[in-house]
PDB file of C-alpha atoms in Angstrom:
ATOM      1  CA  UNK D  13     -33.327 363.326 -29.852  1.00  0.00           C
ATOM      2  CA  UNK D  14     -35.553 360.174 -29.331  1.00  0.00           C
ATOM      3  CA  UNK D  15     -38.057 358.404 -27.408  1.00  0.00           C
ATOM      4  CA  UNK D  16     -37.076 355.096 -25.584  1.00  0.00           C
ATOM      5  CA  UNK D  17     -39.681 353.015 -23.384  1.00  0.00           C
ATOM      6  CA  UNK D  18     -37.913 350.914 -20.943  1.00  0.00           C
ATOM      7  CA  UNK D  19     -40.258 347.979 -20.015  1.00  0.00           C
ATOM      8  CA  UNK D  20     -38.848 346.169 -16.374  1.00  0.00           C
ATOM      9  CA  UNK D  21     -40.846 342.574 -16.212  1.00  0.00           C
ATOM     10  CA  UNK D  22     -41.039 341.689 -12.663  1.00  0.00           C
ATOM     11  CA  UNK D  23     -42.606 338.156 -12.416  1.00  0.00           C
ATOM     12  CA  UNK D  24     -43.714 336.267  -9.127  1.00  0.00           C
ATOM     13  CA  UNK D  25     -40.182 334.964  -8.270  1.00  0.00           C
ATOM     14  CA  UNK D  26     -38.801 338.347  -7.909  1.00  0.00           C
ATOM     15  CA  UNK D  27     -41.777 339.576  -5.724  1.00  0.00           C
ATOM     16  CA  UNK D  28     -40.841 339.025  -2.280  1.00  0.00           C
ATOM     17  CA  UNK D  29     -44.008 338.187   0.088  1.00  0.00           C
ATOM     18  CA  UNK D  30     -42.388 337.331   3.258  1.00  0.00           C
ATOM     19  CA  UNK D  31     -43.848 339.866   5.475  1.00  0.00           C
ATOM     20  CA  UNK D  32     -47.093 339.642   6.144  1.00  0.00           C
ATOM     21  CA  UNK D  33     -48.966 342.590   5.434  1.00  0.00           C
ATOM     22  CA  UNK D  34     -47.177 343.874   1.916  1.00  0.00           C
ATOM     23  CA  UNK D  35     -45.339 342.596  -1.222  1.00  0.00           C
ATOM     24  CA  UNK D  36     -41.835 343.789  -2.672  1.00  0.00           C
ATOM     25  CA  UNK D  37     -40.045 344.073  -5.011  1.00  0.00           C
ATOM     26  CA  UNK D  38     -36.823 345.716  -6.490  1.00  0.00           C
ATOM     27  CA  UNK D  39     -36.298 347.318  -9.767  1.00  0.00           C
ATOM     28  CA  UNK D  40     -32.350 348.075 -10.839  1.00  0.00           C
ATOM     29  CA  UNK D  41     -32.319 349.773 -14.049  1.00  0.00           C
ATOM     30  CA  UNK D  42     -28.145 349.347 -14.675  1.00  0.00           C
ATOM     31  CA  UNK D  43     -29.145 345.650 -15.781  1.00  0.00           C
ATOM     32  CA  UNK D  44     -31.789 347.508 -18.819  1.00  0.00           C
ATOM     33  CA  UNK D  45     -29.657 347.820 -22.233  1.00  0.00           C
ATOM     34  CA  UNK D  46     -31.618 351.032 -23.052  1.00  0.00           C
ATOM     35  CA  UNK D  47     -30.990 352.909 -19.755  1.00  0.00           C
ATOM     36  CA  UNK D  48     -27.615 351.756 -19.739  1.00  0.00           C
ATOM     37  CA  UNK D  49     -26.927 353.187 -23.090  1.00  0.00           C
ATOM     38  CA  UNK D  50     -29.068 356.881 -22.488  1.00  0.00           C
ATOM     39  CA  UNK D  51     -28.363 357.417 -18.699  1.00  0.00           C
ATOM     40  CA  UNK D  52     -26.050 360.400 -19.727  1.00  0.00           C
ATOM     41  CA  UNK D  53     -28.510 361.780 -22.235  1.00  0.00           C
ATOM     42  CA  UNK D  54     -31.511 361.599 -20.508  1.00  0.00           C
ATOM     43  CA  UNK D  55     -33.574 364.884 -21.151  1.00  0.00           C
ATOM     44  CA  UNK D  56     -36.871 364.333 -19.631  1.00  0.00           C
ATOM     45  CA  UNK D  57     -38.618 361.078 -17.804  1.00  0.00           C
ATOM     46  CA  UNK D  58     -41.630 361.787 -19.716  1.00  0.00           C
ATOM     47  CA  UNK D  59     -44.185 359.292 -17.381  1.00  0.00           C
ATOM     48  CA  UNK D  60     -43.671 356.165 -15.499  1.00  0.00           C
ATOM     49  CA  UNK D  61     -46.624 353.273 -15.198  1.00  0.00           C
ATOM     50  CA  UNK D  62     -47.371 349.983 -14.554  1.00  0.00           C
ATOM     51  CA  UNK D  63     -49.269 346.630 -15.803  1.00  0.00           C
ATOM     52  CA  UNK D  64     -50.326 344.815 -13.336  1.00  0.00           C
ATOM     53  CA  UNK D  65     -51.451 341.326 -12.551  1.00  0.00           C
ATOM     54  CA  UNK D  66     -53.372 340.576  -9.502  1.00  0.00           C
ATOM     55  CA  UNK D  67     -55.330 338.003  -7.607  1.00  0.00           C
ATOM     56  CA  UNK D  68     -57.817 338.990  -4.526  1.00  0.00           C
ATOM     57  CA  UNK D  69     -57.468 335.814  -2.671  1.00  0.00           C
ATOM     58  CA  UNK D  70     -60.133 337.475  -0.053  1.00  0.00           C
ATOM     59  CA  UNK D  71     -64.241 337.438  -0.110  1.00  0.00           C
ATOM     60  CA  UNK D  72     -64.060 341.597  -0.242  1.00  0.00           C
ATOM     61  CA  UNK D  73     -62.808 343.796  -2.791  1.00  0.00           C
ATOM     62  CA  UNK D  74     -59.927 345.731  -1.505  1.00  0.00           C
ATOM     63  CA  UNK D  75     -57.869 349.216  -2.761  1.00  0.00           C
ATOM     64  CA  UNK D  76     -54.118 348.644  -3.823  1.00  0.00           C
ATOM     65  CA  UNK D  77     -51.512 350.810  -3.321  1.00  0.00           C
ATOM     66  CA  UNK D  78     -47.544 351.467  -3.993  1.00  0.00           C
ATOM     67  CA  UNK D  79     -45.104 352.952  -2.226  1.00  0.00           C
ATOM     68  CA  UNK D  80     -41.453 353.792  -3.296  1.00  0.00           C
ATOM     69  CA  UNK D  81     -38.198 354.196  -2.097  1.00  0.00           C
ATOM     70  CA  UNK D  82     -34.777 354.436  -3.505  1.00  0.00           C
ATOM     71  CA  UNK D  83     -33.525 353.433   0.516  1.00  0.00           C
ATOM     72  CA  UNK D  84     -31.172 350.290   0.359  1.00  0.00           C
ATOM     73  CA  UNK D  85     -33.307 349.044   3.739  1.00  0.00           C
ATOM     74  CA  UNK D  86     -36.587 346.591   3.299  1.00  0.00           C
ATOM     75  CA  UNK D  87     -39.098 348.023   5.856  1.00  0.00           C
ATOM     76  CA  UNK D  88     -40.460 345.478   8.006  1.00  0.00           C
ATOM     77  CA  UNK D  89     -44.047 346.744   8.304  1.00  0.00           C
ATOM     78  CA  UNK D  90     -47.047 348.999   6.557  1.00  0.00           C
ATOM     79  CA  UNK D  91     -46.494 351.837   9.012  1.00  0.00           C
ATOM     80  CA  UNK D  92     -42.505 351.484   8.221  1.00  0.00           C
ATOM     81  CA  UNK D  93     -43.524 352.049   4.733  1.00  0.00           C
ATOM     82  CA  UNK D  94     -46.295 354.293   4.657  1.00  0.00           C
ATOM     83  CA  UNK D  95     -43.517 356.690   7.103  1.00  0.00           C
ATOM     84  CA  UNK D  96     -40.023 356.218   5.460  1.00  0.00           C
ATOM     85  CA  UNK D  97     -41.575 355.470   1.338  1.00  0.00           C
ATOM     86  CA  UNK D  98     -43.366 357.927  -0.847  1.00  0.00           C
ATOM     87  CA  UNK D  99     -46.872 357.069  -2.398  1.00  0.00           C
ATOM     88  CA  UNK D 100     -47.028 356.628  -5.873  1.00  0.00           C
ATOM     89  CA  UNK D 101     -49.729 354.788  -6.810  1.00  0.00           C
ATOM     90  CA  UNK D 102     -53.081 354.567  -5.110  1.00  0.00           C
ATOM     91  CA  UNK D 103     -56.790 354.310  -5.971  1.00  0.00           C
ATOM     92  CA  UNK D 104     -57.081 351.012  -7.310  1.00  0.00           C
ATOM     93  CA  UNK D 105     -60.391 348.669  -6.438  1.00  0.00           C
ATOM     94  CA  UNK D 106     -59.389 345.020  -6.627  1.00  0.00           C
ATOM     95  CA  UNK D 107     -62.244 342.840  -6.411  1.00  0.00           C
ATOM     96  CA  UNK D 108     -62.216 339.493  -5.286  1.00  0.00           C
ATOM     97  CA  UNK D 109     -60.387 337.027  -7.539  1.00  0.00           C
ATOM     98  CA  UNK D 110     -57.436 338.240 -10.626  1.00  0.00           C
ATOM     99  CA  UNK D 111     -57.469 341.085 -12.050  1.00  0.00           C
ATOM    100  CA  UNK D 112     -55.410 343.140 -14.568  1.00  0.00           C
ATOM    101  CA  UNK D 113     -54.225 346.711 -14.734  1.00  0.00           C
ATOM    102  CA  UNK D 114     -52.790 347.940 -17.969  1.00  0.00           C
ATOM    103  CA  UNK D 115     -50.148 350.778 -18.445  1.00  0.00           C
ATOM    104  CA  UNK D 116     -52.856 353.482 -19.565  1.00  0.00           C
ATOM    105  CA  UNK D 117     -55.078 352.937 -16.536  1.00  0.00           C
ATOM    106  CA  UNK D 118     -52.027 352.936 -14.051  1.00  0.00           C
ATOM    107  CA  UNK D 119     -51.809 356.514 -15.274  1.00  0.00           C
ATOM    108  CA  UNK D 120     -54.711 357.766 -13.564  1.00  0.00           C
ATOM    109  CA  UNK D 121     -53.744 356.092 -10.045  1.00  0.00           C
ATOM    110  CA  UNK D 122     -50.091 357.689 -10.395  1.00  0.00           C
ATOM    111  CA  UNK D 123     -49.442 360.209  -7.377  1.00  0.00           C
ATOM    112  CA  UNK D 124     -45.986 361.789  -6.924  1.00  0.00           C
ATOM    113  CA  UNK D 125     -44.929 361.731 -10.487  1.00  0.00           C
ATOM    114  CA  UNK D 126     -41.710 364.239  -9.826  1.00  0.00           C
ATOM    115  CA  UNK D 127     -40.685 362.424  -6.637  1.00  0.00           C
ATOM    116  CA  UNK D 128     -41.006 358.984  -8.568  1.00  0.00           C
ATOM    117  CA  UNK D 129     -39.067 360.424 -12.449  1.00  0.00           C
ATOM    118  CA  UNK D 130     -36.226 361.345  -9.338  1.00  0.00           C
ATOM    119  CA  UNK D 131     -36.289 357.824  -8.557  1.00  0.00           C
ATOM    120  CA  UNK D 132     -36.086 356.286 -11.822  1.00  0.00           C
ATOM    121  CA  UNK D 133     -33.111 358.750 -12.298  1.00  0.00           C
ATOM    122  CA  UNK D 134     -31.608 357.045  -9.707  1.00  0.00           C
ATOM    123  CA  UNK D 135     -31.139 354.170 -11.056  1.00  0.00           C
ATOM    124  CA  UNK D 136     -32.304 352.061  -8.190  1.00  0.00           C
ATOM    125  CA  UNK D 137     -35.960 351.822  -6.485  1.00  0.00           C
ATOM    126  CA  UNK D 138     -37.904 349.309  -4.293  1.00  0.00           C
ATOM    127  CA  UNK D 139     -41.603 349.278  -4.555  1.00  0.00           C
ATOM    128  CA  UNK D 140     -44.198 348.253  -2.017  1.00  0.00           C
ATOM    129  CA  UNK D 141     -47.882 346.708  -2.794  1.00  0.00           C
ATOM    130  CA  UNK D 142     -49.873 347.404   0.024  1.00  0.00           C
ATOM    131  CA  UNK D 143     -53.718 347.017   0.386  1.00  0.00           C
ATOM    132  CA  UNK D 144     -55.429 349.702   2.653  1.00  0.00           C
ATOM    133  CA  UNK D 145     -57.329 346.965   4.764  1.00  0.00           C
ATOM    134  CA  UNK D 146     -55.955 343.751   6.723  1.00  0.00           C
ATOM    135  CA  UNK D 147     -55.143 340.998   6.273  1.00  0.00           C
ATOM    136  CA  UNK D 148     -53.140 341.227   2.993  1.00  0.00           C
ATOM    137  CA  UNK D 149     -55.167 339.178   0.834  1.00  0.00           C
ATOM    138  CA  UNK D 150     -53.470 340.068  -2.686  1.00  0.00           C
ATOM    139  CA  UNK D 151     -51.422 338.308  -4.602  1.00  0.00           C
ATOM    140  CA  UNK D 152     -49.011 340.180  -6.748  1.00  0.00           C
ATOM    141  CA  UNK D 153     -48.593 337.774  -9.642  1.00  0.00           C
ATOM    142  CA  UNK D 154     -46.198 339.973 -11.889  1.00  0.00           C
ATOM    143  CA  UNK D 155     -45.863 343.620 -12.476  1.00  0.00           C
ATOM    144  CA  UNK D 156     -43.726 345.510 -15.877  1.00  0.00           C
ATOM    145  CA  UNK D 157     -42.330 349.236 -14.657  1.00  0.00           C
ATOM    146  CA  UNK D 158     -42.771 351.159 -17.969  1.00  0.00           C
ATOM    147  CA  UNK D 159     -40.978 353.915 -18.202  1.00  0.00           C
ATOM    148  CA  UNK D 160     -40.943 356.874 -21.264  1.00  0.00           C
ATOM    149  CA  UNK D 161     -38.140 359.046 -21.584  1.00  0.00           C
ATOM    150  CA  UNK D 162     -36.309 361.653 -24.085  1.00  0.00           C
ATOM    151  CA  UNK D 163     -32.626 361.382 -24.459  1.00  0.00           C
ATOM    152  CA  UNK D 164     -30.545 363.335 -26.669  1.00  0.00           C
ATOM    153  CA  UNK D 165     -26.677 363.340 -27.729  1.00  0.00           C
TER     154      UNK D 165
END
């Protein structure tokens, strides 16, 4: 029995940003050695968090949120997202300019926990950076998906 933390980098070329209210981006955990090599012994997905790097481009500070789905469709808007995804992180003031979030103080935006660990199971999840105010003014510079888990032969 073990602990393994599975650490996704997603920098600003994977982030896609072409619609114009919300960010993007994909996380496939077949291409992680780690989760490749404990899939099948997986005992627990212990917690799931995020570091964050972020840039307000706006005059006003905003709240940041992310929404999850393991759907193989890209929604096209917020409502889309905020219908068909599940919430899973929320909370979050971003003031005007860049800002950082690290792993321990994603914790306390994390909503959903057991709908997102079923995710990560999966394999396979897209997440969505909203803000709850237009226009979307963020930048989503790079984000790591760390994930916790207990595997055992």
């Amino acid at each position: 029995t073990g602990t393994f933390v599975i650490s996704i980098f997603i920098d600003n070329y994977d982030i896609n940003t072409e619609k114009i209210d919300f960010a993007y981006f994909s996380v496939d955990l077949s291409e992680e050695e780690d989760w490749v090599e404990h899939k099948d012994e997986i005992k627990n997905i212990d917690n799931v968090g995020f570091r964050l790097w972020l840039n307000n481009t706006g005059d006003a500070t905003v709240t940041g949120e992310i929404y999850a789905s393991t759907m193989d469709t890209v929604y096209n808007d917020t409502a889309a997202v905020k219908s068909n995804a599940t919430l899973i992180f929320s909370g979050l003031a971003i003031p005007p300019g860049e800002s950082y979030v690290s792993w321990e103080q994603s914790l306390g935006y994390i909503h959903n926990l057991p709908i997102l660990r079923r995710m990560v199971e999966s394999g396979l999840f897209t997440g969505y950076a909203l803000t709850t105010t237009l226009p979307f003014e963020v930048t989503l510079d790079s984000a790591t998906v760390i994930i916790t888990l207990t595997a055992a032969p």
